XYZ file of C-alpha atoms in Angstrom:
544
model
C 69.098 103.770 9.759
C 71.805 102.832 7.249
C 73.204 99.919 9.329
C 69.888 97.986 9.577
C 69.408 98.385 5.813
C 72.865 96.948 5.151
C 72.188 94.047 7.502
C 68.872 93.335 5.777
C 70.551 93.391 2.362
C 73.238 91.005 3.591
C 70.629 88.633 4.970
C 68.732 88.615 1.677
C 71.956 87.957 -0.207
C 72.702 85.018 2.086
C 69.298 83.368 1.438
C 69.369 80.544 -1.122
C 68.169 81.570 -4.569
C 64.975 79.864 -5.712
C 64.422 78.673 -9.234
C 61.565 80.065 -11.170
C 58.498 78.203 -9.809
C 57.572 77.571 -13.417
C 60.612 75.304 -13.835
C 58.814 72.488 -12.022
C 55.798 72.287 -14.362
C 58.090 72.884 -17.337
C 60.069 69.834 -16.267
C 57.469 67.244 -15.236
C 54.111 68.966 -15.635
C 53.312 69.486 -11.938
C 53.334 72.576 -9.780
C 56.241 73.568 -7.544
C 56.335 71.842 -4.147
C 55.277 73.531 -0.926
C 56.412 72.757 2.597
C 53.742 70.108 3.158
C 53.135 69.063 -0.423
C 55.463 67.767 -3.092
C 52.993 68.869 -5.765
C 52.626 65.411 -7.246
C 51.598 62.787 -4.671
C 49.781 65.149 -2.314
C 47.439 67.968 -3.212
C 43.848 69.041 -2.688
C 41.059 68.723 -5.224
C 38.804 71.398 -6.644
C 36.667 72.701 -3.742
C 37.490 69.437 -1.984
C 35.405 67.561 -4.563
C 36.713 64.631 -6.573
C 39.925 64.263 -4.578
C 41.641 62.382 -7.336
C 45.270 61.525 -7.689
C 47.254 64.420 -9.056
C 48.437 62.368 -12.013
C 45.090 63.027 -13.701
C 45.503 66.798 -13.405
C 48.942 66.973 -14.918
C 49.778 70.028 -16.991
C 51.846 70.076 -20.140
C 55.589 70.170 -19.666
C 58.069 71.870 -21.951
C 60.021 69.819 -24.453
C 63.586 69.265 -25.597
C 66.694 71.104 -24.377
C 64.746 73.881 -22.638
C 62.905 71.245 -20.615
C 66.207 69.603 -19.621
C 67.403 72.966 -18.296
C 64.123 73.450 -16.434
C 64.618 70.052 -14.781
C 68.155 70.962 -13.702
C 66.887 74.219 -12.205
C 64.026 72.490 -10.391
C 66.317 69.787 -9.006
C 68.618 72.498 -7.622
C 65.771 74.500 -6.078
C 65.932 74.643 -2.227
C 62.137 74.375 -2.244
C 62.642 70.701 -3.134
C 63.077 69.382 0.411
C 64.350 65.992 1.544
C 60.773 64.934 2.330
C 59.986 65.502 -1.341
C 62.179 62.597 -2.382
C 59.500 61.040 -4.629
C 59.182 64.327 -6.521
C 62.964 64.506 -6.888
C 63.002 61.008 -8.367
C 60.176 61.977 -10.712
C 62.016 65.103 -11.854
C 65.026 62.980 -12.778
C 62.688 60.666 -14.690
C 61.169 63.623 -16.542
C 64.650 64.887 -17.359
C 65.488 61.492 -18.839
C 62.433 61.647 -21.090
C 63.429 65.107 -22.315
C 66.973 63.880 -22.941
C 65.692 60.953 -25.003
C 63.588 63.381 -27.052
C 66.636 65.610 -27.520
C 68.694 62.683 -28.838
C 70.761 62.128 -25.682
C 69.859 58.530 -24.789
C 73.160 58.027 -22.914
C 72.459 61.089 -20.751
C 68.963 59.747 -20.115
C 70.435 56.555 -18.673
C 72.455 58.635 -16.214
C 69.354 60.555 -15.118
C 67.441 57.320 -14.655
C 70.273 55.938 -12.516
C 69.993 59.026 -10.311
C 66.236 58.617 -10.043
C 66.646 54.975 -9.019
C 69.308 55.947 -6.476
C 66.830 58.320 -4.804
C 64.263 55.506 -4.577
C 66.757 52.904 -3.341
C 67.839 55.203 -0.538
C 64.260 55.184 0.743
C 63.842 51.404 0.360
C 60.273 52.040 -0.735
C 58.193 49.343 -2.473
C 55.860 52.175 -3.515
C 58.708 53.731 -5.476
C 59.652 50.381 -6.987
C 56.066 49.846 -8.163
C 55.571 53.269 -9.700
C 58.437 55.608 -10.573
C 60.782 52.627 -10.581
C 58.645 50.871 -13.187
C 58.562 54.028 -15.282
C 62.333 54.278 -15.048
C 62.636 50.702 -16.297
C 60.381 51.481 -19.264
C 62.371 54.585 -20.214
C 65.632 52.714 -19.695
C 64.433 50.082 -22.134
C 63.496 52.792 -24.631
C 66.903 54.482 -24.274
C 68.758 51.178 -24.645
C 66.828 50.439 -27.832
C 67.838 53.870 -29.106
C 71.451 53.008 -28.380
C 70.963 49.721 -30.292
C 71.542 47.683 -27.145
C 68.545 45.511 -27.917
C 69.265 42.503 -25.684
C 69.738 44.748 -22.649
C 66.541 46.617 -23.464
C 64.485 43.437 -23.700
C 65.951 42.140 -20.438
C 65.062 45.358 -18.600
C 61.504 45.407 -19.938
C 60.936 41.710 -19.212
C 62.105 42.282 -15.641
C 59.574 45.093 -15.234
C 56.717 42.795 -16.288
C 57.973 40.036 -13.985
C 57.984 42.499 -11.086
C 54.401 43.694 -11.663
C 52.665 41.157 -13.927
C 49.075 42.073 -13.053
C 49.210 45.718 -14.083
C 47.506 45.982 -17.476
C 48.760 49.521 -18.028
C 52.374 48.496 -17.403
C 52.045 45.639 -19.880
C 50.617 48.088 -22.414
C 53.538 50.464 -21.885
C 56.165 47.747 -22.292
C 54.435 46.292 -25.342
C 54.215 49.748 -26.915
C 57.965 50.282 -26.504
C 58.845 46.830 -27.818
C 56.674 47.224 -30.927
C 58.012 50.698 -31.644
C 61.439 49.174 -32.212
C 60.396 45.746 -33.508
C 56.955 45.737 -35.183
C 57.539 42.406 -36.910
C 54.665 39.940 -37.236
C 56.236 37.383 -34.934
C 56.998 39.900 -32.187
C 53.525 41.410 -32.402
C 51.737 38.069 -32.142
C 53.988 36.878 -29.333
C 53.492 40.023 -27.228
C 49.750 40.171 -27.836
C 49.379 36.537 -26.798
C 51.449 37.072 -23.644
C 49.282 40.021 -22.556
C 45.849 38.841 -23.719
C 45.061 36.763 -20.585
C 45.137 40.030 -18.622
C 43.575 42.249 -21.298
C 40.980 40.358 -23.365
C 40.700 43.202 -25.889
C 43.947 41.864 -27.331
C 42.311 38.584 -28.354
C 40.462 40.447 -31.097
C 43.754 42.026 -32.177
C 45.285 38.559 -32.383
C 42.347 37.471 -34.533
C 42.628 40.356 -36.994
C 46.390 40.070 -37.272
C 46.043 36.355 -38.014
C 43.562 37.296 -40.778
C 46.092 39.743 -42.229
C 48.745 37.022 -42.048
C 46.427 34.626 -43.950
C 46.835 32.285 -40.976
C 43.189 31.320 -40.958
C 43.292 28.260 -38.698
C 44.890 30.405 -36.004
C 42.385 33.193 -36.659
C 39.494 30.743 -36.277
C 40.802 29.620 -32.883
C 41.296 33.171 -31.629
C 37.920 34.196 -33.022
C 36.172 31.748 -30.729
C 37.546 33.656 -27.753
C 36.454 37.144 -28.828
C 33.615 38.514 -26.730
C 31.401 41.510 -27.318
C 30.004 41.310 -23.798
C 30.680 44.482 -21.836
C 30.765 44.777 -18.057
C 27.608 46.435 -16.801
C 27.494 50.006 -15.545
C 27.275 50.462 -11.813
C 26.988 53.144 -9.169
C 25.285 55.707 -11.379
C 28.371 56.205 -13.542
C 27.794 56.267 -17.296
C 30.353 55.844 -20.065
C 31.031 58.828 -22.281
C 29.836 57.864 -25.742
C 28.056 54.829 -24.327
C 24.815 55.849 -25.999
C 26.377 55.509 -29.477
C 28.798 52.678 -28.731
C 26.067 50.044 -28.872
C 25.150 51.066 -32.418
C 28.775 50.903 -33.518
C 28.987 47.470 -31.936
C 26.291 46.208 -34.328
C 28.600 47.046 -37.237
C 31.732 45.772 -35.513
C 30.122 42.468 -34.674
C 28.874 41.965 -38.239
C 32.363 42.689 -39.577
C 33.911 40.276 -37.081
C 31.403 37.491 -37.717
C 31.964 37.759 -41.474
C 35.740 37.567 -41.055
C 35.448 34.636 -38.656
C 33.203 32.800 -41.126
C 35.801 33.332 -43.840
C 38.558 32.035 -41.538
C 36.491 28.937 -40.767
C 35.956 28.297 -44.479
C 39.637 28.804 -45.286
C 40.658 26.388 -42.542
C 38.396 23.610 -43.862
C 35.367 24.155 -41.608
C 32.849 25.120 -44.277
C 29.793 23.949 -42.362
C 30.659 26.073 -39.341
C 31.372 29.015 -41.648
C 27.902 28.892 -43.192
C 26.298 28.561 -39.763
C 28.228 31.619 -38.599
C 26.932 33.695 -41.495
C 23.353 32.608 -40.807
C 23.691 33.403 -37.103
C 25.137 36.826 -37.927
C 22.210 37.621 -40.198
C 19.755 36.493 -37.524
C 21.510 38.804 -35.051
C 21.214 41.715 -37.475
C 17.505 41.044 -37.939
C 17.034 40.916 -34.180
C 18.914 44.192 -33.740
C 16.351 46.127 -35.758
C 13.224 44.867 -34.015
C 10.731 47.760 -33.825
C 9.907 49.168 -30.381
C 6.641 48.177 -28.722
C 4.013 50.857 -28.007
C 3.491 51.848 -24.403
C 0.269 51.378 -22.439
C -1.277 54.311 -24.305
C -0.450 52.797 -27.673
C 2.309 55.307 -28.433
C 5.996 54.986 -29.110
C 8.164 57.508 -27.313
C 10.454 59.793 -29.285
C 13.451 58.234 -27.512
C 12.416 54.710 -28.540
C 11.735 55.861 -32.100
C 15.183 57.482 -32.355
C 16.819 54.379 -30.931
C 15.076 52.279 -33.573
C 16.230 54.538 -36.402
C 19.790 54.378 -35.116
C 19.641 50.584 -34.885
C 18.229 50.252 -38.390
C 20.991 52.477 -39.796
C 23.637 50.435 -37.956
C 22.139 47.188 -39.259
C 22.232 48.558 -42.794
C 25.933 49.321 -42.489
C 26.634 46.014 -40.773
C 24.797 44.119 -43.517
C 27.053 45.654 -46.171
C 30.117 44.510 -44.249
C 28.741 41.012 -43.801
C 27.745 40.865 -47.486
C 31.346 41.617 -48.498
C 32.669 38.712 -46.440
C 30.025 36.282 -47.688
C 30.749 37.399 -51.246
C 34.455 36.766 -50.658
C 33.644 33.280 -49.407
C 31.605 32.586 -52.535
C 34.399 33.806 -54.825
C 36.964 31.725 -52.927
C 34.874 28.626 -53.522
C 34.362 29.510 -57.193
C 38.014 30.107 -58.110
C 39.309 26.925 -56.516
C 41.145 25.032 -59.256
C 40.535 27.648 -61.952
C 43.462 28.961 -63.998
C 45.025 32.003 -62.371
C 44.044 34.328 -65.221
C 40.352 33.439 -64.808
C 40.599 33.799 -61.045
C 42.179 37.253 -61.390
C 39.377 38.320 -63.673
C 36.764 37.159 -61.171
C 38.514 39.047 -58.363
C 39.788 42.183 -60.086
C 37.033 42.941 -62.604
C 34.025 43.002 -60.313
C 31.253 45.619 -60.598
C 31.244 48.592 -58.215
C 29.888 47.590 -54.844
C 30.540 43.904 -55.509
C 34.243 43.715 -54.658
C 35.753 41.153 -52.330
C 37.415 42.070 -49.037
C 40.878 43.445 -49.804
C 42.587 41.662 -46.902
C 41.871 38.225 -48.405
C 42.439 38.840 -52.120
C 45.762 37.009 -52.198
C 44.285 34.067 -50.294
C 41.477 33.832 -52.848
C 43.920 33.939 -55.745
C 46.067 31.300 -54.056
C 43.188 28.840 -54.568
C 43.655 29.142 -58.336
C 45.841 26.904 -60.486
C 49.127 28.253 -61.819
C 50.112 26.620 -65.087
C 53.614 28.003 -65.654
C 56.520 29.758 -63.928
C 55.346 33.167 -65.136
C 51.983 32.775 -63.362
C 53.678 31.508 -60.225
C 55.957 34.557 -60.224
C 52.985 36.879 -60.820
C 51.068 35.415 -57.886
C 54.149 35.548 -55.677
C 54.649 39.203 -56.599
C 51.104 40.059 -55.483
C 51.547 38.186 -52.215
C 54.939 39.790 -51.524
C 53.572 43.246 -52.381
C 50.695 42.840 -49.923
C 53.122 41.606 -47.265
C 55.339 44.672 -47.724
C 52.314 46.966 -47.538
C 51.168 45.252 -44.373
C 54.650 45.480 -42.830
C 54.749 49.212 -43.578
C 51.268 49.808 -42.190
C 52.111 47.868 -39.052
C 55.351 49.801 -38.476
C 53.497 53.087 -38.911
C 50.694 51.958 -36.610
C 53.029 51.047 -33.747
C 55.468 53.952 -34.105
C 55.362 56.328 -31.141
C 56.898 59.656 -30.297
C 58.907 60.030 -27.128
C 56.393 62.311 -25.465
C 53.591 59.822 -26.061
C 55.271 57.815 -23.315
C 54.714 60.541 -20.716
C 50.979 59.769 -20.686
C 51.654 56.074 -20.160
C 54.304 56.119 -17.437
C 53.164 54.871 -14.012
C 52.455 57.692 -11.604
C 54.053 57.966 -8.162
C 52.228 55.925 -5.539
C 51.790 56.573 -1.821
C 50.310 54.377 0.891
C 47.116 56.438 1.033
C 46.267 55.335 -2.515
C 45.950 51.692 -1.512
C 42.712 50.258 -0.088
C 42.502 49.743 3.642
C 43.083 46.135 4.762
C 39.804 44.238 4.579
C 37.936 47.194 3.117
C 35.213 46.587 0.534
C 35.128 50.205 -0.560
C 35.072 50.401 -4.330
C 34.625 46.638 -4.762
C 31.698 45.199 -6.696
C 30.940 41.530 -7.401
C 27.791 40.017 -8.840
C 26.614 37.322 -11.213
C 27.207 38.244 -14.836
C 24.762 38.320 -17.723
C 26.721 35.521 -19.418
C 25.872 32.098 -17.903
C 28.488 31.049 -15.384
C 30.227 34.427 -15.395
C 30.682 37.165 -12.835
C 30.930 40.947 -13.101
C 33.661 42.242 -10.803
C 35.162 45.696 -10.528
C 37.226 47.974 -8.360
C 37.070 51.754 -8.359
C 38.984 54.402 -6.449
C 39.112 58.185 -6.558
C 42.635 58.156 -5.098
C 44.528 55.193 -6.483
C 46.769 55.201 -9.526
C 45.512 53.093 -12.413
C 47.985 50.257 -11.750
C 46.635 49.840 -8.200
C 43.071 49.763 -9.504
C 44.050 47.092 -12.033
C 45.735 44.882 -9.466
C 42.951 45.121 -6.894
C 40.364 44.336 -9.590
C 42.293 41.209 -10.587
C 42.630 40.211 -6.931
C 38.868 40.686 -6.585
C 38.353 38.449 -9.635
C 40.585 35.756 -8.118
C 38.658 35.902 -4.845
C 35.364 35.692 -6.733
C 36.559 32.567 -8.548
C 37.749 31.053 -5.272
C 34.325 31.655 -3.729
C 32.822 29.665 -6.585
C 35.143 26.748 -5.799
C 37.292 27.378 -8.876
C 41.077 27.321 -9.079
C 41.300 29.597 -12.109
C 39.417 32.146 -14.179
C 39.322 33.672 -17.642
C 38.839 37.399 -18.136
C 36.265 37.558 -20.909
C 35.884 41.328 -21.068
C 37.568 44.341 -19.478
C 37.081 48.108 -19.368
C 39.510 50.488 -17.678
C 37.708 53.762 -17.130
C 39.022 57.154 -16.091
C 36.103 58.684 -14.244
C 35.208 62.361 -14.207
C 32.621 64.459 -12.412
C 30.842 67.134 -14.393
C 30.457 70.277 -12.295
C 28.352 73.252 -13.352
C 28.510 76.503 -11.436
C 27.690 80.149 -11.903
C 24.744 82.523 -11.528
C 24.183 84.654 -14.604
C 26.356 82.371 -16.734
C 27.072 78.687 -16.237
C 30.534 77.193 -16.449
C 30.993 73.440 -16.733
C 34.171 71.686 -15.615
C 35.171 68.044 -15.838
C 36.905 67.054 -12.607
C 38.980 63.846 -12.534
C 37.565 61.358 -10.061
C 39.745 58.299 -10.207
C 39.818 55.042 -12.121
C 37.658 51.946 -12.365
C 38.384 48.551 -13.894
C 35.355 46.460 -14.798
C 35.783 42.784 -15.628
C 33.609 39.924 -16.830
C 35.204 36.701 -15.600
C 34.412 33.011 -15.995
C 35.589 30.800 -13.092
C 37.363 27.614 -14.229
C 38.060 24.414 -12.279
C 40.729 21.914 -13.225
C 41.287 23.582 -16.573
C 37.816 22.549 -17.795
C 36.273 25.399 -19.800
C 32.750 25.880 -21.170
C 32.290 24.378 -24.663
C 32.270 27.795 -26.348
C 35.649 28.569 -24.732
C 37.318 25.245 -25.417
C 40.257 26.880 -27.253
C 40.903 29.423 -24.486
C 42.851 27.280 -22.038
C 45.925 29.469 -22.609
C 44.030 32.429 -21.114
C 43.333 30.858 -17.715
C 44.791 32.754 -14.750
C 45.423 30.646 -11.657
C 43.754 31.886 -8.488
C 46.734 30.816 -6.366
C 49.183 32.775 -8.533
C 47.156 35.966 -8.398
C 46.549 35.751 -4.680
C 50.146 34.898 -3.825
C 51.337 38.092 -5.523
C 48.545 40.512 -4.688
C 46.925 39.442 -1.420
C 50.001 40.179 0.736
C 50.524 43.435 -1.123
C 47.066 44.780 -0.434
C 46.404 42.764 2.731
C 42.854 42.068 1.639
C 40.752 39.220 2.960
C 37.723 39.561 0.728
C 35.755 36.332 0.708
């Protein structure tokens, strides 16, 4: 019996040693691969329900040097087969992120080169679009860390040029750029470049122009801000959607007040006053009492909704009052000596102050009579500028591991819609005159695919209307989840990822002619031919 035991021991010794299965999730957050699954692009959902992409069920990886070692162990594990090449490339990418966090940006560049080499060997456009894009983003981050700024910018610009219609990729690149250069000029330039694809950035452009006291620019951007939201569809509801509409009453009042101030400051006083009046009319309309039902009663739901609207209007009115008060003070101090103007601005009763963001603009309307007053006013302006620069730098600073949530996830062919399929596509006339509500949803596709197919759908919608361009007025990227409750004596509730959806409100445009209320938005027009030339061959769709 001794000989068979020795043979068995020798055979076991000859078998390749496996890494701890936990090294894989410690490296990139995903489980160890199996023979038929790489653990990242292929897996099964909970009870077969909500078969989402794995990227939405990612665990938390380790961090720092220990994570780098876990990556090395996972990459050396024989369980990582040749067919798992995408996972191998992703492990190298994860290692690079850990190296950046550990202060080894040069080592990160080497890991990214190895990840790219794995993808190039497969000649896979799917790799180029996903892990390859993530590698480019991390390479840009590492190059910035090494103070090789020009190279970093070139790498990041190339990534955008390769996949211009992915909103999430643009957000990632912009986040990295602003982390290292949060200057006013860079911020405004990047926001403007990305706003045609993500209209939420138009409002950011507006508010940053307000902070810069660039009121003519703010007034132009303000005309393009929309509070229209794409409509719900398919029985899906937005988390927090029941309270969002009340918050929007306040937000809109704040915005309208700021826009009125910008109009006044840029010499359009009549329009400014009209804007204030319209905002107050909107607030009055928002608190209209509910009508009794056929039995003469008001439901408890309607009564609660009314109380919530009234409370929101009250808060919104205070915000609007502050802006109108600031407009009145600006008019009053014009031409006054600086000392009198400062007294009007600084010595106001509690609850009657002007909006802090425009104090220096108000004081700039006053008359300085000597060099001392000019220096005092300049000091206040410079102080506010320094405060704003510091706040902006803090706002756009990111930690290395924040990037892990933003990196594109590995893509496989099964994530893409079938040629000619209408699954997940929705198109209908919008609530705004001349607009359309379009969307694309998938429980399998990565967010970048959902974004691109939604924009292709928008281009096809515009083409159907005989237009050669379109403006995205509003956009919502939604990560969908299913709420599952199970149990007998006790009930357990789980939220199961169920894909992504991008909802858009678009306005078709022909020959560059926009509706009167969008006259300043010509820079936001996306050409149908450009979108289709890049995305139609990629997804082989013929939606008409």
